[in-house]
Amino acid sequence: MGAIASLEDSDLLRALRPADRDLLVPFLEDVEYAAGQVLYCPGDLVEFCYFPRGGAICSFFVELDGNELVETLLVGREGALGGVVSQGSLPAFARASVLHRGRFWRIGTERLDEVKRMSPAIAHLFARYADCVMAQVFQSTACNAVHTIEQRAARWLGMAIDRIGRNDVTMTQEQLASMMGIGRSYASRVLQRFKREGILRTRRGGISVLDRPGLDARACGCNDAVRAHFDAVLAGVYPPEV
């Protein structure tokens, strides 16, 4: 019962019936990673699937010309990284790295394929999650093309604290700028504006949100659109607002 109960800190795995979780448990490895840990780089064979637990967060980055990295997807306890719908070990397209330290469940992709063949319910759940990931990528692409830096920063901070489960994000201004694909000066100006309005405060290596309704008022509606799709496809999996 202990192992199955501990799967509760992964919202995606928690959506499975106990009988299906029983199929996964023997192959799950409990691992912990620090912020900055790279799980795989473009071209690496994706040999493991990772399920963030609790407040652990990872990001996918696309490498552009000049070695510039731009975030394309944020993944927390609502999801997984690597091999959830593919068959076998395939090369990664984007870089996956840990943004907020924490624990993960890890399973080899070959083992995961075996479990999916044994349980159509598991395969179906992961296929639905893949659909939600595509929705998140589509929404992020549109958001980056149309919405202001302030709206995007408020949106990103809202997404992060929902996944962590508290109003504090371990992150520097430089990291926030990199995540959003903007210059540090732009990120600094937005954060200073939010600080003056009492929405957040910054500390060395971190950002604390003080006024969540105020933050949401300055964000675009992209988080709401993604949440609505998750609720329609995978009800109860997307993290609730902090």
PDB file of C-alpha atoms in Angstrom:
ATOM      1  CA  MET A   1       0.000   0.000   0.000  1.00  0.00           C
ATOM      2  CA  GLY A   2       2.890   2.394   0.709  1.00  0.00           C
ATOM      3  CA  ALA A   3       4.191   2.433  -2.854  1.00  0.00           C
ATOM      4  CA  ILE A   4       0.727   2.875  -4.349  1.00  0.00           C
ATOM      5  CA  ALA A   5      -0.160   5.592  -1.862  1.00  0.00           C
ATOM      6  CA  SER A   6       3.011   7.480  -2.744  1.00  0.00           C
ATOM      7  CA  LEU A   7       1.878   7.696  -6.377  1.00  0.00           C
ATOM      8  CA  GLU A   8      -0.637  10.250  -5.141  1.00  0.00           C
ATOM      9  CA  ASP A   9       2.018  12.978  -5.488  1.00  0.00           C
ATOM     10  CA  SER A  10       1.888  12.525  -9.272  1.00  0.00           C
ATOM     11  CA  ASP A  11      -1.494  13.820 -10.411  1.00  0.00           C
ATOM     12  CA  LEU A  12      -1.169  11.984 -13.719  1.00  0.00           C
ATOM     13  CA  LEU A  13      -0.499   8.595 -12.102  1.00  0.00           C
ATOM     14  CA  ARG A  14      -3.129   9.279  -9.448  1.00  0.00           C
ATOM     15  CA  ALA A  15      -5.717   9.272 -12.257  1.00  0.00           C
ATOM     16  CA  LEU A  16      -5.121   5.530 -12.777  1.00  0.00           C
ATOM     17  CA  ARG A  17      -7.171   2.828 -11.118  1.00  0.00           C
ATOM     18  CA  PRO A  18      -5.313   0.897  -8.376  1.00  0.00           C
ATOM     19  CA  ALA A  19      -5.142  -2.238 -10.554  1.00  0.00           C
ATOM     20  CA  ASP A  20      -3.357  -0.296 -13.290  1.00  0.00           C
ATOM     21  CA  ARG A  21      -1.032   1.395 -10.818  1.00  0.00           C
ATOM     22  CA  ASP A  22      -0.078  -2.085  -9.582  1.00  0.00           C
ATOM     23  CA  LEU A  23       1.310  -2.836 -13.036  1.00  0.00           C
ATOM     24  CA  LEU A  24       3.578   0.224 -12.926  1.00  0.00           C
ATOM     25  CA  VAL A  25       4.810   0.072  -9.334  1.00  0.00           C
ATOM     26  CA  PRO A  26       7.383  -2.754  -9.755  1.00  0.00           C
ATOM     27  CA  PHE A  27       9.189  -0.785 -12.476  1.00  0.00           C
ATOM     28  CA  LEU A  28       9.132   2.696 -10.930  1.00  0.00           C
ATOM     29  CA  GLU A  29      12.371   4.089  -9.522  1.00  0.00           C
ATOM     30  CA  ASP A  30      12.350   6.865  -6.937  1.00  0.00           C
ATOM     31  CA  VAL A  31      14.889   9.534  -7.971  1.00  0.00           C
ATOM     32  CA  GLU A  32      15.633  13.100  -6.907  1.00  0.00           C
ATOM     33  CA  TYR A  33      17.133  15.856  -9.051  1.00  0.00           C
ATOM     34  CA  ALA A  34      18.414  19.342  -8.293  1.00  0.00           C
ATOM     35  CA  ALA A  35      17.484  22.457 -10.262  1.00  0.00           C
ATOM     36  CA  GLY A  36      19.526  22.625 -13.434  1.00  0.00           C
ATOM     37  CA  GLN A  37      19.832  18.865 -13.880  1.00  0.00           C
ATOM     38  CA  VAL A  38      19.548  18.000 -17.587  1.00  0.00           C
ATOM     39  CA  LEU A  39      17.448  14.893 -18.232  1.00  0.00           C
ATOM     40  CA  TYR A  40      18.248  14.693 -21.933  1.00  0.00           C
ATOM     41  CA  CYS A  41      19.505  16.856 -24.790  1.00  0.00           C
ATOM     42  CA  PRO A  42      18.477  16.988 -28.467  1.00  0.00           C
ATOM     43  CA  GLY A  43      19.559  13.799 -30.190  1.00  0.00           C
ATOM     44  CA  ASP A  44      19.842  11.758 -26.983  1.00  0.00           C
ATOM     45  CA  LEU A  45      17.938   8.501 -26.945  1.00  0.00           C
ATOM     46  CA  VAL A  46      15.022   8.879 -24.532  1.00  0.00           C
ATOM     47  CA  GLU A  47      15.569   5.772 -22.415  1.00  0.00           C
ATOM     48  CA  PHE A  48      13.470   6.847 -19.421  1.00  0.00           C
ATOM     49  CA  CYS A  49      10.102   8.439 -18.784  1.00  0.00           C
ATOM     50  CA  TYR A  50       9.947  10.808 -15.800  1.00  0.00           C
ATOM     51  CA  PHE A  51       6.911  11.702 -13.688  1.00  0.00           C
ATOM     52  CA  PRO A  52       7.475  14.867 -11.584  1.00  0.00           C
ATOM     53  CA  ARG A  53       6.162  14.552  -8.043  1.00  0.00           C
ATOM     54  CA  GLY A  54       4.965  17.183  -5.609  1.00  0.00           C
ATOM     55  CA  GLY A  55       6.632  20.522  -6.367  1.00  0.00           C
ATOM     56  CA  ALA A  56       9.152  19.253  -8.931  1.00  0.00           C
ATOM     57  CA  ILE A  57       9.026  21.117 -12.248  1.00  0.00           C
ATOM     58  CA  CYS A  58      10.794  20.534 -15.553  1.00  0.00           C
ATOM     59  CA  SER A  59      10.940  22.530 -18.758  1.00  0.00           C
ATOM     60  CA  PHE A  60      11.470  21.678 -22.387  1.00  0.00           C
ATOM     61  CA  PHE A  61      13.787  24.033 -24.246  1.00  0.00           C
ATOM     62  CA  VAL A  62      14.367  24.360 -27.971  1.00  0.00           C
ATOM     63  CA  GLU A  63      17.888  25.319 -29.018  1.00  0.00           C
ATOM     64  CA  LEU A  64      17.973  28.105 -31.604  1.00  0.00           C
ATOM     65  CA  ASP A  65      20.817  29.498 -33.684  1.00  0.00           C
ATOM     66  CA  GLY A  66      23.600  30.883 -31.525  1.00  0.00           C
ATOM     67  CA  ASN A  67      22.912  28.327 -28.754  1.00  0.00           C
ATOM     68  CA  GLU A  68      19.968  30.367 -27.457  1.00  0.00           C
ATOM     69  CA  LEU A  69      17.498  28.322 -25.417  1.00  0.00           C
ATOM     70  CA  VAL A  70      13.773  29.114 -25.389  1.00  0.00           C
ATOM     71  CA  GLU A  71      11.266  27.338 -23.188  1.00  0.00           C
ATOM     72  CA  THR A  72       8.391  25.655 -25.005  1.00  0.00           C
ATOM     73  CA  LEU A  73       6.682  23.632 -22.265  1.00  0.00           C
ATOM     74  CA  LEU A  74       6.448  23.512 -18.481  1.00  0.00           C
ATOM     75  CA  VAL A  75       5.755  20.125 -16.856  1.00  0.00           C
ATOM     76  CA  GLY A  76       4.905  19.448 -13.236  1.00  0.00           C
ATOM     77  CA  ARG A  77       3.032  16.809 -11.297  1.00  0.00           C
ATOM     78  CA  GLU A  78       0.233  16.869 -13.887  1.00  0.00           C
ATOM     79  CA  GLY A  79       2.436  15.254 -16.498  1.00  0.00           C
ATOM     80  CA  ALA A  80       5.432  13.297 -17.698  1.00  0.00           C
ATOM     81  CA  LEU A  81       8.556  13.711 -19.798  1.00  0.00           C
ATOM     82  CA  GLY A  82       9.699  11.266 -22.439  1.00  0.00           C
ATOM     83  CA  GLY A  83       8.193   8.217 -24.070  1.00  0.00           C
ATOM     84  CA  VAL A  84       4.610   8.380 -22.815  1.00  0.00           C
ATOM     85  CA  VAL A  85       3.145   7.581 -26.242  1.00  0.00           C
ATOM     86  CA  SER A  86       6.145   6.626 -28.411  1.00  0.00           C
ATOM     87  CA  GLN A  87       7.341   3.058 -28.796  1.00  0.00           C
ATOM     88  CA  GLY A  88      10.954   2.291 -27.856  1.00  0.00           C
ATOM     89  CA  SER A  89      13.874   4.653 -27.301  1.00  0.00           C
ATOM     90  CA  LEU A  90      13.614   7.513 -29.783  1.00  0.00           C
ATOM     91  CA  PRO A  91      15.851  10.593 -30.074  1.00  0.00           C
ATOM     92  CA  ALA A  92      14.831  13.692 -28.133  1.00  0.00           C
ATOM     93  CA  PHE A  93      14.046  16.850 -30.085  1.00  0.00           C
ATOM     94  CA  ALA A  94      14.216  19.348 -27.222  1.00  0.00           C
ATOM     95  CA  ARG A  95      16.316  19.714 -24.114  1.00  0.00           C
ATOM     96  CA  ALA A  96      14.580  18.676 -20.891  1.00  0.00           C
ATOM     97  CA  SER A  97      15.924  20.024 -17.615  1.00  0.00           C
ATOM     98  CA  VAL A  98      14.801  20.398 -14.015  1.00  0.00           C
ATOM     99  CA  LEU A  99      13.624  23.884 -13.114  1.00  0.00           C
ATOM    100  CA  HIS A 100      12.484  23.295  -9.527  1.00  0.00           C
ATOM    101  CA  ARG A 101      14.183  20.532  -7.561  1.00  0.00           C
ATOM    102  CA  GLY A 102      12.232  17.582  -6.317  1.00  0.00           C
ATOM    103  CA  ARG A 103      11.500  13.892  -6.577  1.00  0.00           C
ATOM    104  CA  PHE A 104      10.434  11.953  -9.651  1.00  0.00           C
ATOM    105  CA  TRP A 105       9.230   8.526 -10.585  1.00  0.00           C
ATOM    106  CA  ARG A 106      11.382   7.107 -13.360  1.00  0.00           C
ATOM    107  CA  ILE A 107      10.645   4.129 -15.592  1.00  0.00           C
ATOM    108  CA  GLY A 108      12.545   2.730 -18.571  1.00  0.00           C
ATOM    109  CA  THR A 109      10.737   3.313 -21.859  1.00  0.00           C
ATOM    110  CA  GLU A 110      10.929  -0.394 -22.745  1.00  0.00           C
ATOM    111  CA  ARG A 111       9.276  -1.300 -19.453  1.00  0.00           C
ATOM    112  CA  LEU A 112       6.675   1.389 -20.016  1.00  0.00           C
ATOM    113  CA  ASP A 113       5.894  -0.078 -23.430  1.00  0.00           C
ATOM    114  CA  GLU A 114       5.331  -3.466 -21.787  1.00  0.00           C
ATOM    115  CA  VAL A 115       2.945  -1.969 -19.247  1.00  0.00           C
ATOM    116  CA  LYS A 116       1.011  -0.101 -21.932  1.00  0.00           C
ATOM    117  CA  ARG A 117       0.560  -3.351 -23.848  1.00  0.00           C
ATOM    118  CA  MET A 118      -0.761  -5.035 -20.687  1.00  0.00           C
ATOM    119  CA  SER A 119      -3.139  -2.188 -19.838  1.00  0.00           C
ATOM    120  CA  PRO A 120      -5.127  -0.323 -22.501  1.00  0.00           C
ATOM    121  CA  ALA A 121      -6.245   2.026 -19.706  1.00  0.00           C
ATOM    122  CA  ILE A 122      -2.645   3.164 -19.110  1.00  0.00           C
ATOM    123  CA  ALA A 123      -2.023   3.606 -22.834  1.00  0.00           C
ATOM    124  CA  HIS A 124      -5.284   5.549 -23.122  1.00  0.00           C
ATOM    125  CA  LEU A 125      -4.402   7.848 -20.210  1.00  0.00           C
ATOM    126  CA  PHE A 126      -1.002   8.693 -21.690  1.00  0.00           C
ATOM    127  CA  ALA A 127      -2.533   9.275 -25.139  1.00  0.00           C
ATOM    128  CA  ARG A 128      -4.946  11.744 -23.572  1.00  0.00           C
ATOM    129  CA  TYR A 129      -2.075  13.440 -21.781  1.00  0.00           C
ATOM    130  CA  ALA A 130      -0.183  13.742 -25.089  1.00  0.00           C
ATOM    131  CA  ASP A 131      -3.236  15.526 -26.514  1.00  0.00           C
ATOM    132  CA  CYS A 132      -3.114  17.965 -23.586  1.00  0.00           C
ATOM    133  CA  VAL A 133       0.600  18.561 -24.161  1.00  0.00           C
ATOM    134  CA  MET A 134      -0.100  19.494 -27.776  1.00  0.00           C
ATOM    135  CA  ALA A 135      -2.800  21.903 -26.621  1.00  0.00           C
ATOM    136  CA  GLN A 136      -0.321  23.508 -24.226  1.00  0.00           C
ATOM    137  CA  VAL A 137       2.290  23.866 -26.996  1.00  0.00           C
ATOM    138  CA  PHE A 138      -0.264  25.366 -29.393  1.00  0.00           C
ATOM    139  CA  GLN A 139      -1.422  27.856 -26.769  1.00  0.00           C
ATOM    140  CA  SER A 140       2.153  28.799 -25.846  1.00  0.00           C
ATOM    141  CA  THR A 141       3.035  29.422 -29.508  1.00  0.00           C
ATOM    142  CA  ALA A 142       0.066  31.740 -29.939  1.00  0.00           C
ATOM    143  CA  CYS A 143       0.770  33.449 -26.602  1.00  0.00           C
ATOM    144  CA  ASN A 144       4.391  34.211 -27.471  1.00  0.00           C
ATOM    145  CA  ALA A 145       3.347  35.651 -30.814  1.00  0.00           C
ATOM    146  CA  VAL A 146       0.596  37.967 -29.579  1.00  0.00           C
ATOM    147  CA  HIS A 147       0.705  38.765 -25.872  1.00  0.00           C
ATOM    148  CA  THR A 148       2.861  41.308 -24.088  1.00  0.00           C
ATOM    149  CA  ILE A 149       5.890  40.449 -21.982  1.00  0.00           C
ATOM    150  CA  GLU A 150       3.967  41.476 -18.865  1.00  0.00           C
ATOM    151  CA  GLN A 151       1.070  39.152 -19.716  1.00  0.00           C
ATOM    152  CA  ARG A 152       3.436  36.283 -20.482  1.00  0.00           C
ATOM    153  CA  ALA A 153       5.463  36.792 -17.284  1.00  0.00           C
ATOM    154  CA  ALA A 154       2.294  36.805 -15.163  1.00  0.00           C
ATOM    155  CA  ARG A 155       1.060  33.713 -16.969  1.00  0.00           C
ATOM    156  CA  TRP A 156       4.328  31.864 -16.478  1.00  0.00           C
ATOM    157  CA  LEU A 157       4.562  32.682 -12.767  1.00  0.00           C
ATOM    158  CA  GLY A 158       0.965  31.529 -12.298  1.00  0.00           C
ATOM    159  CA  MET A 159       1.712  28.229 -14.023  1.00  0.00           C
ATOM    160  CA  ALA A 160       4.836  27.695 -11.925  1.00  0.00           C
ATOM    161  CA  ILE A 161       3.301  28.282  -8.500  1.00  0.00           C
ATOM    162  CA  ASP A 162       0.278  26.124  -9.332  1.00  0.00           C
ATOM    163  CA  ARG A 163       2.594  23.222 -10.070  1.00  0.00           C
ATOM    164  CA  ILE A 164       4.865  23.806  -7.090  1.00  0.00           C
ATOM    165  CA  GLY A 165       1.874  24.166  -4.782  1.00  0.00           C
ATOM    166  CA  ARG A 166       3.045  27.303  -3.004  1.00  0.00           C
ATOM    167  CA  ASN A 167       3.562  30.989  -3.802  1.00  0.00           C
ATOM    168  CA  ASP A 168       7.337  30.823  -4.089  1.00  0.00           C
ATOM    169  CA  VAL A 169       9.509  30.026  -7.116  1.00  0.00           C
ATOM    170  CA  THR A 170      13.236  29.374  -6.888  1.00  0.00           C
ATOM    171  CA  MET A 171      14.438  31.396  -9.873  1.00  0.00           C
ATOM    172  CA  THR A 172      16.599  34.392 -10.756  1.00  0.00           C
ATOM    173  CA  GLN A 173      15.641  37.242 -13.061  1.00  0.00           C
ATOM    174  CA  GLU A 174      18.163  35.913 -15.576  1.00  0.00           C
ATOM    175  CA  GLN A 175      16.491  32.513 -15.543  1.00  0.00           C
ATOM    176  CA  LEU A 176      13.037  34.019 -15.995  1.00  0.00           C
ATOM    177  CA  ALA A 177      14.300  36.010 -18.966  1.00  0.00           C
ATOM    178  CA  SER A 178      15.832  32.889 -20.471  1.00  0.00           C
ATOM    179  CA  MET A 179      12.631  30.906 -19.933  1.00  0.00           C
ATOM    180  CA  MET A 180      10.647  33.550 -21.794  1.00  0.00           C
ATOM    181  CA  GLY A 181      13.224  34.155 -24.507  1.00  0.00           C
ATOM    182  CA  ILE A 182      13.595  37.856 -23.659  1.00  0.00           C
ATOM    183  CA  GLY A 183      16.423  40.118 -22.495  1.00  0.00           C
ATOM    184  CA  ARG A 184      17.184  40.376 -18.782  1.00  0.00           C
ATOM    185  CA  SER A 185      16.384  44.101 -18.793  1.00  0.00           C
ATOM    186  CA  TYR A 186      12.822  43.392 -20.006  1.00  0.00           C
ATOM    187  CA  ALA A 187      12.279  40.771 -17.308  1.00  0.00           C
ATOM    188  CA  SER A 188      13.709  43.102 -14.674  1.00  0.00           C
ATOM    189  CA  ARG A 189      11.370  45.944 -15.653  1.00  0.00           C
ATOM    190  CA  VAL A 190       8.314  43.708 -15.475  1.00  0.00           C
ATOM    191  CA  LEU A 191       9.295  42.316 -12.070  1.00  0.00           C
ATOM    192  CA  GLN A 192       9.997  45.808 -10.736  1.00  0.00           C
ATOM    193  CA  ARG A 193       6.545  46.916 -11.896  1.00  0.00           C
ATOM    194  CA  PHE A 194       4.929  43.931 -10.191  1.00  0.00           C
ATOM    195  CA  LYS A 195       6.895  44.708  -7.016  1.00  0.00           C
ATOM    196  CA  ARG A 196       5.716  48.336  -6.968  1.00  0.00           C
ATOM    197  CA  GLU A 197       2.130  47.124  -7.304  1.00  0.00           C
ATOM    198  CA  GLY A 198       2.553  44.706  -4.397  1.00  0.00           C
ATOM    199  CA  ILE A 199       2.033  41.619  -6.566  1.00  0.00           C
ATOM    200  CA  LEU A 200       5.323  39.952  -5.702  1.00  0.00           C
ATOM    201  CA  ARG A 201       8.664  40.344  -4.020  1.00  0.00           C
ATOM    202  CA  THR A 202      12.054  39.128  -5.110  1.00  0.00           C
ATOM    203  CA  ARG A 203      14.872  37.686  -3.056  1.00  0.00           C
ATOM    204  CA  ARG A 204      18.233  36.289  -3.959  1.00  0.00           C
ATOM    205  CA  GLY A 205      17.470  33.381  -6.257  1.00  0.00           C
ATOM    206  CA  GLY A 206      13.707  33.477  -5.829  1.00  0.00           C
ATOM    207  CA  ILE A 207      10.353  35.154  -6.517  1.00  0.00           C
ATOM    208  CA  SER A 208       7.404  35.123  -4.098  1.00  0.00           C
ATOM    209  CA  VAL A 209       3.880  35.956  -5.283  1.00  0.00           C
ATOM    210  CA  LEU A 210       1.994  38.052  -2.703  1.00  0.00           C
ATOM    211  CA  ASP A 211      -1.186  38.864  -4.634  1.00  0.00           C
ATOM    212  CA  ARG A 212      -2.401  36.004  -6.828  1.00  0.00           C
ATOM    213  CA  PRO A 213      -5.596  37.769  -8.008  1.00  0.00           C
ATOM    214  CA  GLY A 214      -3.469  40.771  -8.962  1.00  0.00           C
ATOM    215  CA  LEU A 215      -1.085  38.501 -10.868  1.00  0.00           C
ATOM    216  CA  ASP A 216      -3.966  36.811 -12.688  1.00  0.00           C
ATOM    217  CA  ALA A 217      -5.410  40.200 -13.627  1.00  0.00           C
ATOM    218  CA  ARG A 218      -2.202  41.009 -15.496  1.00  0.00           C
ATOM    219  CA  ALA A 219      -1.902  37.625 -17.184  1.00  0.00           C
ATOM    220  CA  CYS A 220      -3.412  36.652 -20.490  1.00  0.00           C
ATOM    221  CA  GLY A 221      -6.100  33.960 -20.580  1.00  0.00           C
ATOM    222  CA  CYS A 222      -3.815  31.237 -21.945  1.00  0.00           C
ATOM    223  CA  ASN A 223      -3.537  29.336 -18.663  1.00  0.00           C
ATOM    224  CA  ASP A 224      -7.327  29.242 -18.423  1.00  0.00           C
ATOM    225  CA  ALA A 225      -7.578  27.841 -21.951  1.00  0.00           C
ATOM    226  CA  VAL A 226      -5.065  25.078 -21.206  1.00  0.00           C
ATOM    227  CA  ARG A 227      -6.742  24.278 -17.887  1.00  0.00           C
ATOM    228  CA  ALA A 228     -10.132  24.009 -19.619  1.00  0.00           C
ATOM    229  CA  HIS A 229      -8.732  21.537 -22.150  1.00  0.00           C
ATOM    230  CA  PHE A 230      -7.106  19.444 -19.420  1.00  0.00           C
ATOM    231  CA  ASP A 231     -10.402  19.407 -17.526  1.00  0.00           C
ATOM    232  CA  ALA A 232     -12.257  18.251 -20.645  1.00  0.00           C
ATOM    233  CA  VAL A 233      -9.732  15.535 -21.539  1.00  0.00           C
ATOM    234  CA  LEU A 234      -8.181  14.589 -18.165  1.00  0.00           C
ATOM    235  CA  ALA A 235     -10.499  15.887 -15.462  1.00  0.00           C
ATOM    236  CA  GLY A 236      -8.782  16.485 -12.112  1.00  0.00           C
ATOM    237  CA  VAL A 237      -5.200  16.217 -13.380  1.00  0.00           C
ATOM    238  CA  TYR A 238      -4.288  19.872 -13.958  1.00  0.00           C
ATOM    239  CA  PRO A 239      -3.079  21.472 -10.677  1.00  0.00           C
ATOM    240  CA  PRO A 240      -5.566  23.767  -8.918  1.00  0.00           C
ATOM    241  CA  GLU A 241      -4.734  27.427  -8.406  1.00  0.00           C
ATOM    242  CA  VAL A 242      -2.679  28.212  -5.291  1.00  0.00           C
TER     243      VAL A 242
END
